[in-house]
Amino acid sequence: MPVDDTQFENLRLELRRGCLVLAVLAKLRSEYHGYALGKALSESGLQIEENTLYPLLRRLESQKLLISQWRMEDKRNKRFYRLSEEGQMVLKRLVEEWRGINGAIETLLGARVAPGRKSA
Amino acid sequence: MKQELTNQELLDRYVFSVKALLARDRADDIAAEIQSSLESVVEDRTTQLGRELSLEELSAILRQSGHPMAVAGRYRDRPFWGLSPEVLRVYRFTLGAILALIFTILAVKACYVFPGRSNLASFLLRFGRELVFGTVIVIAGVTVIFAAWEYLEFKFRFWENWDPRSLSPVPSWTPPSIPRRQPAVQVIGGIAGLVFLALALFYPPLYWIWGGGGHFDLSPAAYAMRLPLWLIAVFAVVQPWLNYTRFASAEWRRFVRVALYIAGLAVAISVYRAGHFLVAGTHWNASRNAASLATLNRMISGTAVLACVLLSIICIHELRGSMRLLGGRHDSGH
């Protein structure tokens, strides 16, 4: 892989990392088991590898943001995750933060595009 | 005649291989989840294809899931220096194998050398020195090689081309797991250690008999530090006990740890500056033991330097955490 692509890949991963936590927390307002959650995120346009998703779920659970429960579904035992009360509060604050950052970035990107439009 | 491998056996082999590499207290739970997730993938793919998966197709799914070492590595709680979870397992395995080899060589050498030595103390010192230097050099060497490997972004090719069918079969008999009595071991071990340290610091002649050549004593500088040293040890031993109480995740513990590391650092610097920690006691046979005592003092000074470096690193890490904690509180206060 050329050097520029590697740099881009690192930056892309860095950008995605924080977003994934927010996406997982947002999705887990409803209850999902790991595989279904991965699929749901993928269908929403956020691909996440299982090897990243499951350790992330465990980390969020150990931070008491998620609660999990083993339950039978389709004759198989599955672990279901959902947001805890603490997780809901954290999600609310993170969403506010996200909207602030998103707005600022959009403004910055808009300001960058606007002069080009004028000159065209 | 060799039996054909079934899909279920292959899946079991994979999950077992991951489980064998996980921390024992969480292994069952994590392995059950990995198994459940893989079964969901297989079920999904079977529905899509409208038929059972072939062994090759299941192998492809397992390869995509990752090598057991890489998968197990991702469940580690804390990152280890700069090494990524994928590399960490191989790093630990390599380090363990080389250390085991070094220890075996040293132990064999010690058994060969010891019968010819009359002075047990100088033999133990020499053995201890070789053990410490060997361990430090191996850890440093292996860590640097792996860090460079990561930095240069070399890939572990066998992880890309590995074949799940080559994984070991699940043994038909597994030894019963011995329940861990961690809190009890920590408490009993801690109390025994503190009692020993108290006796060693406050009455050293009781323990440090020097091969019939007299005993040694603490230097005046060491005598002056023995109470703070023992109190630091008490706090250090009690710290992990709190993990089994309601103070397990109390925020103030971070500040206590910082204070403890700073105190430890101060003592380590004092020990190093004092130059010698031990002096000859009564009935001391100088001609026989002088070299050993000098070596022992050098080892204590060297340990103090190492302790200074390690404590400084840990202290900076903890201080950064404390600052973030205070910063977070400050932010949320507004």
Short mmCIF file of C-alpha atoms in Angstrom, two decimals:
data_model
loop_
_atom_site.label_atom_id
_atom_site.label_comp_id
_atom_site.label_asym_id
_atom_site.label_seq_id
_atom_site.Cartn_x
_atom_site.Cartn_y
_atom_site.Cartn_z
CA MET A 1 0.00 0.00 0.00
CA PRO A 2 1.47 3.43 -0.90
CA VAL A 3 2.38 5.68 2.04
CA ASP A 4 -0.47 8.16 1.42
CA ASP A 5 -3.04 5.39 1.47
CA THR A 6 -1.65 4.08 4.76
CA GLN A 7 -1.84 7.54 6.29
CA PHE A 8 -5.37 7.96 5.03
CA GLU A 9 -6.33 4.53 6.40
CA ASN A 10 -4.96 5.44 9.85
CA LEU A 11 -6.83 8.74 9.85
CA ARG A 12 -9.99 7.05 8.67
CA LEU A 13 -9.77 4.45 11.45
CA GLU A 14 -9.16 7.17 14.01
CA LEU A 15 -12.22 9.07 12.79
CA ARG A 16 -14.38 5.93 12.84
CA ARG A 17 -13.34 4.78 16.30
CA GLY A 18 -15.23 7.43 18.24
CA CYS A 19 -18.20 7.29 15.87
CA LEU A 20 -18.57 3.55 16.39
CA VAL A 21 -19.07 3.94 20.14
CA LEU A 22 -21.79 6.50 19.50
CA ALA A 23 -23.40 4.30 16.83
CA VAL A 24 -23.38 1.21 19.09
CA LEU A 25 -24.84 3.15 22.01
CA ALA A 26 -27.50 4.70 19.77
CA LYS A 27 -28.49 1.34 18.30
CA LEU A 28 -28.67 -0.30 21.71
CA ARG A 29 -31.54 1.88 22.80
CA SER A 30 -33.31 -1.25 21.54
CA GLU A 31 -32.11 -4.70 22.57
CA TYR A 32 -29.85 -6.64 20.18
CA HIS A 33 -27.57 -9.63 20.33
CA GLY A 34 -24.04 -9.12 18.98
CA TYR A 35 -24.52 -10.58 15.52
CA ALA A 36 -27.84 -8.79 14.92
CA LEU A 37 -26.29 -5.53 16.10
CA GLY A 38 -23.38 -5.92 13.66
CA LYS A 39 -25.84 -6.57 10.84
CA ALA A 40 -28.05 -3.63 11.82
CA LEU A 41 -25.04 -1.30 11.90
CA SER A 42 -23.86 -2.65 8.56
CA GLU A 43 -27.31 -2.05 7.03
CA SER A 44 -27.14 1.53 8.34
CA GLY A 45 -23.86 1.95 6.44
CA LEU A 46 -21.44 1.39 9.33
CA GLN A 47 -19.43 -1.78 8.74
CA ILE A 48 -17.88 -3.11 11.91
CA GLU A 49 -15.83 -6.28 12.23
CA GLU A 50 -16.97 -8.80 14.80
CA ASN A 51 -13.51 -8.77 16.33
CA THR A 52 -13.97 -5.08 17.01
CA LEU A 53 -17.64 -5.16 17.98
CA TYR A 54 -17.61 -7.84 20.69
CA PRO A 55 -14.64 -6.47 22.67
CA LEU A 56 -16.22 -3.01 22.34
CA LEU A 57 -19.50 -4.32 23.76
CA ARG A 58 -17.64 -5.87 26.68
CA ARG A 59 -15.73 -2.68 27.33
CA LEU A 60 -18.94 -0.62 27.33
CA GLU A 61 -20.55 -3.16 29.63
CA SER A 62 -17.63 -3.04 32.04
CA GLN A 63 -18.04 0.75 32.04
CA LYS A 64 -21.66 0.10 33.09
CA LEU A 65 -23.04 1.79 29.97
CA LEU A 66 -24.62 -1.46 28.75
CA ILE A 67 -26.34 -4.35 30.43
CA SER A 68 -26.42 -7.83 28.97
CA GLN A 69 -28.41 -10.98 29.45
CA TRP A 70 -28.10 -14.51 28.09
CA ARG A 71 -31.40 -15.68 26.63
CA MET A 72 -32.72 -18.38 24.31
CA GLU A 73 -33.78 -17.30 20.84
CA ASP A 74 -34.47 -19.68 17.95
CA LYS A 75 -33.41 -22.58 20.18
CA ARG A 76 -29.99 -21.03 20.71
CA ASN A 77 -28.50 -19.20 23.64
CA LYS A 78 -27.62 -15.61 22.76
CA ARG A 79 -26.32 -12.66 24.70
CA PHE A 80 -28.54 -9.60 24.39
CA TYR A 81 -27.28 -6.10 25.05
CA ARG A 82 -29.11 -2.86 25.78
CA LEU A 83 -28.34 0.56 27.18
CA SER A 84 -28.28 0.97 30.95
CA GLU A 85 -29.67 4.06 32.64
CA GLU A 86 -26.14 5.40 32.90
CA GLY A 87 -25.63 4.60 29.22
CA GLN A 88 -28.73 6.57 28.29
CA MET A 89 -27.41 9.63 30.10
CA VAL A 90 -23.99 9.25 28.48
CA LEU A 91 -25.59 8.77 25.05
CA LYS A 92 -27.62 11.96 25.50
CA ARG A 93 -24.47 13.93 26.30
CA LEU A 94 -22.51 12.32 23.51
CA VAL A 95 -25.26 13.12 20.98
CA GLU A 96 -25.18 16.78 22.07
CA GLU A 97 -21.40 16.74 21.67
CA TRP A 98 -21.69 15.05 18.29
CA ARG A 99 -24.20 17.62 17.02
CA GLY A 100 -21.92 20.44 18.19
CA ILE A 101 -18.89 18.93 16.45
CA ASN A 102 -20.88 18.06 13.35
CA GLY A 103 -22.28 21.59 13.12
CA ALA A 104 -18.83 23.10 13.51
CA ILE A 105 -17.32 20.81 10.87
CA GLU A 106 -20.18 21.50 8.46
CA THR A 107 -19.62 25.23 8.98
CA LEU A 108 -15.90 24.82 8.37
CA LEU A 109 -16.44 22.71 5.27
CA GLY A 110 -19.08 25.16 4.04
CA ALA A 111 -16.68 28.08 4.51
CA ARG A 112 -14.06 26.17 2.57
CA VAL A 113 -16.45 25.43 -0.33
CA ALA A 114 -18.07 28.89 -0.50
CA PRO A 115 -15.11 30.87 -1.92
CA GLY A 116 -14.66 28.24 -4.63
CA ARG A 117 -18.29 28.67 -5.61
CA LYS A 118 -17.88 32.44 -5.80
CA SER A 119 -14.86 32.18 -8.06
CA ALA A 120 -16.56 29.67 -10.37
CA MET B 1 -8.86 -44.88 8.82
CA LYS B 2 -8.85 -41.10 9.24
CA GLN B 3 -12.29 -39.69 10.12
CA GLU B 4 -13.74 -36.85 8.07
CA LEU B 5 -13.88 -33.55 9.97
CA THR B 6 -17.43 -32.22 10.43
CA ASN B 7 -18.51 -28.57 10.47
CA GLN B 8 -19.46 -28.76 14.15
CA GLU B 9 -16.07 -30.24 15.05
CA LEU B 10 -14.28 -27.51 13.14
CA LEU B 11 -16.32 -24.83 14.90
CA ASP B 12 -15.64 -26.45 18.28
CA ARG B 13 -11.92 -26.61 17.54
CA TYR B 14 -11.86 -22.92 16.69
CA VAL B 15 -13.81 -21.83 19.79
CA PHE B 16 -11.69 -24.10 21.99
CA SER B 17 -8.48 -22.61 20.54
CA VAL B 18 -9.67 -19.09 21.32
CA LYS B 19 -10.87 -20.09 24.79
CA ALA B 20 -7.53 -21.65 25.65
CA LEU B 21 -5.89 -18.26 25.13
CA LEU B 22 -8.35 -16.18 27.15
CA ALA B 23 -8.10 -15.07 30.78
CA ARG B 24 -9.51 -17.94 32.83
CA ASP B 25 -12.09 -15.93 34.74
CA ARG B 26 -13.79 -14.74 31.54
CA ALA B 27 -12.94 -17.54 29.12
CA ASP B 28 -16.25 -19.46 29.33
CA ASP B 29 -18.38 -16.38 28.87
CA ILE B 30 -16.38 -14.97 25.94
CA ALA B 31 -16.08 -18.37 24.24
CA ALA B 32 -19.86 -18.89 24.54
CA GLU B 33 -20.46 -15.54 22.88
CA ILE B 34 -17.98 -16.24 20.07
CA GLN B 35 -19.63 -19.62 19.50
CA SER B 36 -23.10 -18.04 19.46
CA SER B 37 -21.96 -15.36 17.02
CA LEU B 38 -20.32 -17.86 14.65
CA GLU B 39 -23.40 -20.05 14.74
CA SER B 40 -25.47 -17.01 13.76
CA VAL B 41 -23.12 -16.34 10.82
CA VAL B 42 -23.33 -19.98 9.71
CA GLU B 43 -27.11 -20.00 10.08
CA ASP B 44 -27.40 -16.80 8.03
CA ARG B 45 -25.14 -18.11 5.28
CA THR B 46 -26.97 -21.47 5.21
CA THR B 47 -30.30 -19.66 4.77
CA GLN B 48 -28.83 -17.55 1.94
CA LEU B 49 -27.42 -20.58 0.11
CA GLY B 50 -30.34 -22.88 0.87
CA ARG B 51 -27.97 -25.73 1.78
CA GLU B 52 -25.45 -26.80 4.41
CA LEU B 53 -22.05 -25.09 4.25
CA SER B 54 -19.09 -27.07 3.01
CA LEU B 55 -15.99 -27.42 5.16
CA GLU B 56 -14.16 -24.98 2.86
CA GLU B 57 -16.91 -22.37 3.26
CA LEU B 58 -16.87 -22.70 7.04
CA SER B 59 -13.06 -22.46 7.01
CA ALA B 60 -13.37 -19.21 5.04
CA ILE B 61 -15.76 -17.81 7.68
CA LEU B 62 -13.36 -18.76 10.47
CA ARG B 63 -10.39 -17.28 8.61
CA GLN B 64 -12.35 -14.06 8.22
CA SER B 65 -13.17 -14.12 11.92
CA GLY B 66 -9.43 -14.16 12.62
CA HIS B 67 -6.70 -16.39 13.96
CA PRO B 68 -7.48 -17.55 17.54
CA MET B 69 -4.44 -15.64 18.81
CA ALA B 70 -5.67 -12.41 17.23
CA VAL B 71 -9.25 -12.92 18.44
CA ALA B 72 -8.16 -13.69 22.02
CA GLY B 73 -5.78 -10.71 21.98
CA ARG B 74 -8.65 -8.33 21.28
CA TYR B 75 -10.30 -9.22 24.58
CA ARG B 76 -7.42 -7.86 26.59
CA ASP B 77 -8.62 -5.02 28.82
CA ARG B 78 -5.66 -2.74 28.64
CA PRO B 79 -3.27 -2.11 25.77
CA PHE B 80 0.29 -3.21 26.45
CA TRP B 81 2.82 -0.51 25.61
CA GLY B 82 2.63 0.08 21.88
CA LEU B 83 1.79 -3.48 20.87
CA SER B 84 -1.54 -4.12 19.20
CA PRO B 85 -3.79 -6.91 20.50
CA GLU B 86 -3.04 -9.07 17.45
CA VAL B 87 0.70 -9.01 18.11
CA LEU B 88 0.41 -9.23 21.88
CA ARG B 89 -0.33 -12.97 22.02
CA VAL B 90 2.63 -13.86 19.81
CA TYR B 91 4.78 -11.46 21.84
CA ARG B 92 3.80 -13.06 25.13
CA PHE B 93 4.25 -16.56 23.74
CA THR B 94 7.72 -15.73 22.34
CA LEU B 95 8.73 -13.97 25.55
CA GLY B 96 7.49 -16.85 27.70
CA ALA B 97 9.27 -19.46 25.56
CA ILE B 98 12.61 -17.63 25.58
CA LEU B 99 12.39 -16.88 29.32
CA ALA B 100 11.57 -20.53 30.05
CA LEU B 101 14.60 -21.57 27.99
CA ILE B 102 16.88 -19.08 29.79
CA PHE B 103 15.61 -20.15 33.24
CA THR B 104 16.12 -23.81 32.36
CA ILE B 105 19.69 -23.18 31.20
CA LEU B 106 20.44 -21.16 34.36
CA ALA B 107 18.86 -23.80 36.62
CA VAL B 108 20.86 -26.60 34.96
CA LYS B 109 24.02 -24.50 35.19
CA ALA B 110 23.30 -23.76 38.88
CA CYS B 111 22.85 -27.47 39.66
CA TYR B 112 26.15 -28.17 37.92
CA VAL B 113 28.05 -25.33 39.62
CA PHE B 114 26.60 -25.45 43.15
CA PRO B 115 28.22 -28.65 44.49
CA GLY B 116 31.66 -27.08 43.93
CA ARG B 117 30.79 -23.95 45.94
CA SER B 118 31.15 -23.71 49.68
CA ASN B 119 29.67 -20.24 50.07
CA LEU B 120 25.91 -20.43 49.57
CA ALA B 121 25.49 -16.66 49.74
CA SER B 122 27.90 -15.85 46.93
CA PHE B 123 26.39 -18.64 44.85
CA LEU B 124 22.86 -17.26 45.39
CA LEU B 125 24.03 -13.75 44.56
CA ARG B 126 25.64 -14.89 41.35
CA PHE B 127 22.59 -16.94 40.39
CA GLY B 128 20.26 -14.03 41.22
CA ARG B 129 22.39 -11.60 39.21
CA GLU B 130 22.37 -13.88 36.15
CA LEU B 131 18.62 -14.39 36.53
CA VAL B 132 17.88 -10.66 36.79
CA PHE B 133 20.18 -9.65 33.93
CA GLY B 134 18.99 -12.54 31.73
CA THR B 135 15.34 -11.60 32.33
CA VAL B 136 15.91 -7.88 31.72
CA ILE B 137 17.89 -8.47 28.52
CA VAL B 138 15.34 -10.96 27.13
CA ILE B 139 12.34 -8.73 27.95
CA ALA B 140 14.04 -5.65 26.51
CA GLY B 141 15.28 -7.48 23.39
CA VAL B 142 11.99 -9.21 22.56
CA THR B 143 9.94 -6.05 23.25
CA VAL B 144 12.18 -3.91 21.02
CA ILE B 145 12.02 -6.47 18.19
CA PHE B 146 8.22 -6.68 18.37
CA ALA B 147 7.81 -2.90 18.68
CA ALA B 148 10.02 -2.46 15.60
CA TRP B 149 8.03 -5.16 13.84
CA GLU B 150 4.81 -3.27 14.54
CA TYR B 151 6.32 0.08 13.70
CA LEU B 152 7.52 -1.16 10.35
CA GLU B 153 4.06 -2.67 9.79
CA PHE B 154 5.25 -6.15 8.97
CA LYS B 155 2.33 -8.53 8.83
CA PHE B 156 2.18 -11.92 10.42
CA ARG B 157 1.70 -13.82 7.19
CA PHE B 158 0.62 -17.01 8.85
CA TRP B 159 -2.45 -15.20 10.14
CA GLU B 160 -3.52 -14.44 6.61
CA ASN B 161 -2.86 -17.90 5.21
CA TRP B 162 -3.64 -20.11 8.20
CA ASP B 163 -5.99 -23.05 7.81
CA PRO B 164 -8.60 -23.58 10.56
CA ARG B 165 -8.57 -27.31 9.76
CA SER B 166 -5.04 -27.46 11.14
CA LEU B 167 -6.23 -26.43 14.64
CA SER B 168 -5.79 -29.04 17.34
CA PRO B 169 -8.81 -31.21 18.13
CA VAL B 170 -10.73 -30.50 21.32
CA PRO B 171 -9.32 -32.91 23.93
CA SER B 172 -11.85 -35.47 25.13
CA TRP B 173 -10.71 -34.89 28.71
CA THR B 174 -9.90 -31.53 30.23
CA PRO B 175 -8.38 -31.23 33.70
CA PRO B 176 -10.81 -29.89 36.31
CA SER B 177 -10.21 -26.22 36.84
CA ILE B 178 -8.83 -25.37 40.25
CA PRO B 179 -10.93 -22.60 41.80
CA ARG B 180 -8.90 -19.47 42.33
CA ARG B 181 -8.80 -18.08 45.81
CA GLN B 182 -7.33 -14.79 44.76
CA PRO B 183 -8.58 -12.60 47.63
CA ALA B 184 -7.48 -15.15 50.25
CA VAL B 185 -4.07 -15.63 48.59
CA GLN B 186 -3.59 -11.87 48.33
CA VAL B 187 -4.56 -11.25 51.94
CA ILE B 188 -2.52 -14.11 53.44
CA GLY B 189 0.46 -13.49 51.13
CA GLY B 190 0.31 -9.75 51.85
CA ILE B 191 0.23 -10.22 55.64
CA ALA B 192 3.09 -12.77 55.49
CA GLY B 193 5.11 -10.38 53.32
CA LEU B 194 4.51 -7.46 55.68
CA VAL B 195 5.47 -9.50 58.76
CA PHE B 196 8.64 -10.70 57.02
CA LEU B 197 9.52 -7.17 55.90
CA ALA B 198 8.91 -5.82 59.42
CA LEU B 199 11.20 -8.46 60.93
CA ALA B 200 13.80 -8.00 58.21
CA LEU B 201 13.82 -4.23 58.60
CA PHE B 202 13.63 -4.07 62.38
CA TYR B 203 15.70 -7.14 63.25
CA PRO B 204 17.83 -8.13 60.25
CA PRO B 205 20.28 -10.49 62.07
CA LEU B 206 17.41 -12.93 62.50
CA TYR B 207 17.29 -13.67 58.78
CA TRP B 208 20.47 -12.68 57.06
CA ILE B 209 22.95 -15.18 58.37
CA TRP B 210 25.83 -15.13 55.97
CA GLY B 211 27.15 -18.65 55.37
CA GLY B 212 28.77 -18.87 58.81
CA GLY B 213 30.78 -15.73 58.14
CA GLY B 214 28.78 -13.42 60.44
CA HIS B 215 25.68 -11.42 59.64
CA PHE B 216 25.14 -8.00 58.14
CA ASP B 217 23.09 -5.08 59.32
CA LEU B 218 21.19 -2.13 57.84
CA SER B 219 23.24 1.01 57.23
CA PRO B 220 22.34 4.14 59.31
CA ALA B 221 20.65 5.66 56.22
CA ALA B 222 18.57 2.50 55.74
CA TYR B 223 17.65 2.49 59.45
CA ALA B 224 16.32 5.99 59.09
CA MET B 225 14.08 4.90 56.19
CA ARG B 226 12.77 1.62 57.56
CA LEU B 227 9.50 2.97 59.04
CA PRO B 228 8.45 4.94 55.90
CA LEU B 229 9.53 1.96 53.79
CA TRP B 230 7.37 -0.40 55.80
CA LEU B 231 4.38 1.98 55.80
CA ILE B 232 4.63 2.30 52.00
CA ALA B 233 4.66 -1.48 51.78
CA VAL B 234 1.54 -1.62 54.01
CA PHE B 235 -0.33 0.81 51.74
CA ALA B 236 0.88 -1.00 48.60
CA VAL B 237 -0.32 -4.36 49.96
CA VAL B 238 -3.68 -3.02 51.14
CA GLN B 239 -4.43 -1.31 47.77
CA PRO B 240 -5.38 -4.52 45.87
CA TRP B 241 -7.45 -5.74 48.84
CA LEU B 242 -9.77 -2.79 48.28
CA ASN B 243 -10.76 -4.35 44.94
CA TYR B 244 -12.86 -6.79 46.95
CA THR B 245 -14.66 -4.10 48.91
CA ARG B 246 -17.18 -1.39 48.05
CA PHE B 247 -14.23 0.90 47.35
CA ALA B 248 -13.28 -1.14 44.26
CA SER B 249 -13.98 1.69 41.82
CA ALA B 250 -13.70 4.67 44.19
CA GLU B 251 -12.14 7.67 42.46
CA TRP B 252 -10.05 8.68 45.49
CA ARG B 253 -8.02 5.49 45.09
CA ARG B 254 -6.26 6.98 42.08
CA PHE B 255 -5.01 9.88 44.23
CA VAL B 256 -3.91 7.49 46.98
CA ARG B 257 -1.95 5.53 44.36
CA VAL B 258 -0.29 8.72 43.09
CA ALA B 259 0.73 9.62 46.65
CA LEU B 260 2.02 6.07 47.13
CA TYR B 261 4.11 6.17 43.94
CA ILE B 262 5.58 9.55 44.86
CA ALA B 263 6.48 8.26 48.34
CA GLY B 264 8.00 5.12 46.77
CA LEU B 265 9.96 7.25 44.34
CA ALA B 266 11.30 9.39 47.20
CA VAL B 267 12.41 6.28 49.11
CA ALA B 268 14.01 4.74 45.98
CA ILE B 269 15.96 7.97 45.36
CA SER B 270 17.04 8.05 49.03
CA VAL B 271 18.24 4.42 48.84
CA TYR B 272 20.21 5.19 45.71
CA ARG B 273 21.71 8.36 47.19
CA ALA B 274 22.64 6.58 50.42
CA GLY B 275 25.01 4.45 48.33
CA HIS B 276 24.87 1.40 50.57
CA PHE B 277 21.93 -0.21 52.25
CA LEU B 278 23.72 -2.94 54.16
CA VAL B 279 26.83 -2.91 56.32
CA ALA B 280 28.83 -5.63 58.06
CA GLY B 281 27.29 -6.75 61.37
CA THR B 282 28.88 -8.35 64.39
CA HIS B 283 31.21 -11.38 63.92
CA TRP B 284 31.71 -10.34 60.34
CA ASN B 285 34.33 -12.24 58.40
CA ALA B 286 35.48 -9.44 56.09
CA SER B 287 37.95 -11.46 54.04
CA ARG B 288 35.29 -13.99 53.20
CA ASN B 289 32.27 -11.77 52.61
CA ALA B 290 33.39 -8.28 51.55
CA ALA B 291 32.95 -8.89 47.83
CA SER B 292 29.50 -10.41 48.33
CA LEU B 293 28.34 -7.49 50.48
CA ALA B 294 29.55 -5.01 47.87
CA THR B 295 27.72 -6.97 45.16
CA LEU B 296 24.55 -7.04 47.25
CA ASN B 297 24.72 -3.26 47.80
CA ARG B 298 25.26 -2.71 44.06
CA MET B 299 22.22 -4.89 43.34
CA ILE B 300 20.11 -2.89 45.80
CA SER B 301 21.28 0.38 44.19
CA GLY B 302 20.53 -1.02 40.73
CA THR B 303 17.06 -2.12 41.89
CA ALA B 304 16.51 1.38 43.32
CA VAL B 305 17.38 2.92 39.92
CA LEU B 306 15.02 0.53 38.12
CA ALA B 307 12.31 1.27 40.72
CA CYS B 308 12.84 5.02 40.15
CA VAL B 309 12.37 4.66 36.40
CA LEU B 310 9.32 2.39 36.69
CA LEU B 311 7.69 4.45 39.45
CA SER B 312 8.25 7.65 37.44
CA ILE B 313 6.53 6.14 34.39
CA ILE B 314 3.60 4.77 36.44
CA CYS B 315 3.34 8.02 38.37
CA ILE B 316 3.16 10.11 35.18
CA HIS B 317 0.50 7.75 33.82
CA GLU B 318 -1.57 7.98 37.02
CA LEU B 319 -1.12 11.75 37.23
CA ARG B 320 -2.39 12.15 33.67
CA GLY B 321 -5.42 10.01 34.62
CA SER B 322 -6.02 12.14 37.73
CA MET B 323 -5.76 15.35 35.70
CA ARG B 324 -8.30 13.97 33.21
CA LEU B 325 -10.58 13.03 36.10
CA LEU B 326 -10.32 16.51 37.60
CA GLY B 327 -10.70 18.08 34.13
CA GLY B 328 -13.85 16.01 33.52
CA ARG B 329 -15.34 17.14 36.82
CA HIS B 330 -14.44 20.74 36.02
CA ASP B 331 -16.10 20.49 32.58
CA SER B 332 -19.25 18.88 33.93
CA GLY B 333 -19.40 21.52 36.67
CA HIS B 334 -19.93 24.21 34.04
#
